[in-house]
Amino acid sequence: MKTLHYTTVIDAPRQHVWHVMLGAETYKTWTSAFADGSYFEGSWDEGQTIRFLIPDGRGMVSMIARNRPYEFVSIRHLGIIKDGIDDTESEAARNWTPAYENYTFSDAGTATELKIDVDTEQEFETYMEDTWPKALAKLKALCEAAA
């Protein structure tokens, strides 16, 4: 497992970036860089289960490990979802879990510095290195258009 790191500065206040990044409708827009129709079910509240899905029923089942509003969110990925069914016990699920995805929001003057740390398997590293910057560009555009 390798941890990848991404940073962007968004010309909008932290609270605004937080709401755009984690809001149900705007989440669909910026995560379309990963897969068209991406969405989540569940809550961003600490300790709660959240499911990250695409329309064909595949995705990840996760738990919010930490949530400090407007500062930090840590997502602990617990397993995979196939055909809408959570799988935390198969070899495929155990091979990459637990994995973490962390979002850190900090002030950069009147802007927000957003840092992403994401654990990934080597086979997905190239995909992540290509896709995360595209997703962050979409998020930045969304945040700055509405700021």
Short mmCIF file of C-alpha atoms in Angstrom, two decimals:
data_model
loop_
_atom_site.label_atom_id
_atom_site.label_comp_id
_atom_site.label_asym_id
_atom_site.label_seq_id
_atom_site.Cartn_x
_atom_site.Cartn_y
_atom_site.Cartn_z
CA MET A 1 0.00 0.00 0.00
CA LYS A 2 1.31 3.43 -0.92
CA THR A 3 0.04 6.82 0.26
CA LEU A 4 -0.35 9.41 -2.49
CA HIS A 5 -0.50 13.14 -1.75
CA TYR A 6 -2.24 15.97 -3.59
CA THR A 7 -2.62 19.65 -2.76
CA THR A 8 -4.60 22.47 -4.32
CA VAL A 9 -5.38 26.04 -3.32
CA ILE A 10 -8.99 27.09 -3.87
CA ASP A 11 -9.98 30.75 -3.89
CA ALA A 12 -12.86 30.30 -1.44
CA PRO A 13 -13.27 30.05 2.35
CA ARG A 14 -12.75 26.69 4.08
CA GLN A 15 -16.40 26.33 5.07
CA HIS A 16 -17.49 26.80 1.47
CA VAL A 17 -14.94 24.30 0.14
CA TRP A 18 -16.02 21.80 2.82
CA HIS A 19 -19.69 22.07 1.87
CA VAL A 20 -19.04 21.84 -1.87
CA MET A 21 -16.67 18.88 -1.50
CA LEU A 22 -18.94 16.87 0.79
CA GLY A 23 -22.39 17.99 -0.38
CA ALA A 24 -24.43 15.23 -2.02
CA GLU A 25 -25.08 17.03 -5.33
CA THR A 26 -21.71 18.74 -5.75
CA TYR A 27 -19.90 15.52 -4.75
CA LYS A 28 -21.41 13.90 -7.86
CA THR A 29 -19.91 16.63 -10.05
CA TRP A 30 -16.31 16.63 -8.88
CA THR A 31 -16.10 12.84 -8.47
CA SER A 32 -17.30 12.32 -12.04
CA ALA A 33 -13.56 12.48 -12.84
CA PHE A 34 -13.34 9.00 -11.28
CA ALA A 35 -16.57 7.59 -12.73
CA ASP A 36 -19.67 9.15 -14.26
CA GLY A 37 -22.57 8.95 -11.87
CA SER A 38 -20.47 8.63 -8.69
CA TYR A 39 -22.43 9.25 -5.51
CA PHE A 40 -22.46 8.37 -1.83
CA GLU A 41 -25.01 6.97 0.60
CA GLY A 42 -24.68 7.60 4.31
CA SER A 43 -23.25 10.26 6.54
CA TRP A 44 -19.98 12.15 6.88
CA ASP A 45 -20.42 12.10 10.68
CA GLU A 46 -17.61 10.51 12.65
CA GLY A 47 -18.17 6.81 13.28
CA GLN A 48 -20.84 6.49 10.58
CA THR A 49 -20.85 4.13 7.62
CA ILE A 50 -20.70 5.66 4.18
CA ARG A 51 -20.92 3.89 0.82
CA PHE A 52 -19.24 5.31 -2.28
CA LEU A 53 -20.97 4.00 -5.39
CA ILE A 54 -21.28 4.16 -9.15
CA PRO A 55 -24.56 3.47 -10.98
CA ASP A 56 -23.79 -0.21 -11.73
CA GLY A 57 -23.77 -1.03 -8.00
CA ARG A 58 -20.00 -1.22 -7.52
CA GLY A 59 -18.08 0.82 -5.00
CA MET A 60 -16.53 0.93 -1.54
CA VAL A 61 -17.97 0.58 1.93
CA SER A 62 -16.24 2.84 4.42
CA MET A 63 -16.46 4.46 7.83
CA ILE A 64 -15.76 8.06 8.78
CA ALA A 65 -12.82 7.60 11.16
CA ARG A 66 -12.49 11.31 12.01
CA ASN A 67 -14.49 14.43 11.27
CA ARG A 68 -13.38 17.83 12.50
CA PRO A 69 -15.76 20.18 10.66
CA TYR A 70 -14.07 22.54 8.21
CA GLU A 71 -10.64 21.08 9.09
CA PHE A 72 -10.27 17.34 8.53
CA VAL A 73 -12.07 14.20 7.37
CA SER A 74 -10.57 10.72 7.51
CA ILE A 75 -12.29 7.94 5.60
CA ARG A 76 -11.40 4.35 6.52
CA HIS A 77 -12.22 2.05 3.63
CA LEU A 78 -13.50 -1.29 4.92
CA GLY A 79 -14.36 -3.24 1.79
CA ILE A 80 -15.80 -3.33 -1.67
CA ILE A 81 -19.35 -3.27 -2.99
CA LYS A 82 -20.36 -5.49 -5.89
CA ASP A 83 -23.91 -5.62 -7.25
CA GLY A 84 -24.93 -3.43 -4.31
CA ILE A 85 -23.66 -5.96 -1.73
CA ASP A 86 -21.01 -5.00 0.86
CA ASP A 87 -17.98 -7.32 0.96
CA THR A 88 -15.50 -6.87 3.80
CA GLU A 89 -14.30 -10.47 4.07
CA SER A 90 -13.27 -11.78 0.64
CA GLU A 91 -9.63 -11.91 -0.38
CA ALA A 92 -10.25 -9.10 -2.88
CA ALA A 93 -11.57 -6.86 -0.08
CA ARG A 94 -8.89 -7.82 2.45
CA ASN A 95 -6.07 -7.21 -0.05
CA TRP A 96 -6.45 -3.43 0.18
CA THR A 97 -8.21 -2.75 3.47
CA PRO A 98 -8.04 -0.97 5.68
CA ALA A 99 -7.05 1.95 3.50
CA TYR A 100 -7.42 5.61 4.42
CA GLU A 101 -8.40 8.70 2.46
CA ASN A 102 -7.83 11.97 4.32
CA TYR A 103 -8.92 15.50 3.44
CA THR A 104 -7.26 18.41 5.28
CA PHE A 105 -8.64 21.95 4.91
CA SER A 106 -6.53 24.93 6.04
CA ASP A 107 -6.59 28.68 5.53
CA ALA A 108 -4.27 30.15 2.91
CA GLY A 109 -5.02 33.84 3.34
CA THR A 110 -8.60 34.21 2.10
CA ALA A 111 -8.29 30.96 0.14
CA THR A 112 -8.28 27.32 1.25
CA GLU A 113 -5.44 24.87 0.93
CA LEU A 114 -6.86 21.38 0.47
CA LYS A 115 -4.56 18.41 1.05
CA ILE A 116 -5.52 14.89 0.03
CA ASP A 117 -3.74 11.78 1.31
CA VAL A 118 -4.99 8.53 -0.16
CA ASP A 119 -3.78 4.95 0.31
CA THR A 120 -3.73 2.90 -2.87
CA GLU A 121 -2.47 -0.39 -4.21
CA GLN A 122 0.32 -0.28 -6.77
CA GLU A 123 -1.99 -1.46 -9.56
CA PHE A 124 -4.15 1.68 -9.13
CA GLU A 125 -1.33 4.19 -8.61
CA THR A 126 -1.19 5.39 -12.23
CA TYR A 127 -4.98 5.75 -12.36
CA MET A 128 -4.99 7.79 -9.13
CA GLU A 129 -2.08 9.96 -10.26
CA ASP A 130 -4.00 10.75 -13.45
CA THR A 131 -7.48 11.13 -11.95
CA TRP A 132 -7.06 12.96 -8.63
CA PRO A 133 -5.69 16.13 -10.27
CA LYS A 134 -8.68 16.14 -12.66
CA ALA A 135 -11.11 15.69 -9.76
CA LEU A 136 -9.46 18.50 -7.80
CA ALA A 137 -9.63 20.79 -10.84
CA LYS A 138 -13.39 20.12 -11.05
CA LEU A 139 -13.76 20.77 -7.32
CA LYS A 140 -11.76 24.00 -7.56
CA ALA A 141 -13.92 25.24 -10.46
CA LEU A 142 -17.13 24.40 -8.57
CA CYS A 143 -15.97 26.15 -5.41
CA GLU A 144 -14.66 29.25 -7.13
CA ALA A 145 -17.72 29.64 -9.38
CA ALA A 146 -20.04 29.72 -6.37
CA ALA A 147 -17.79 31.60 -3.93
#
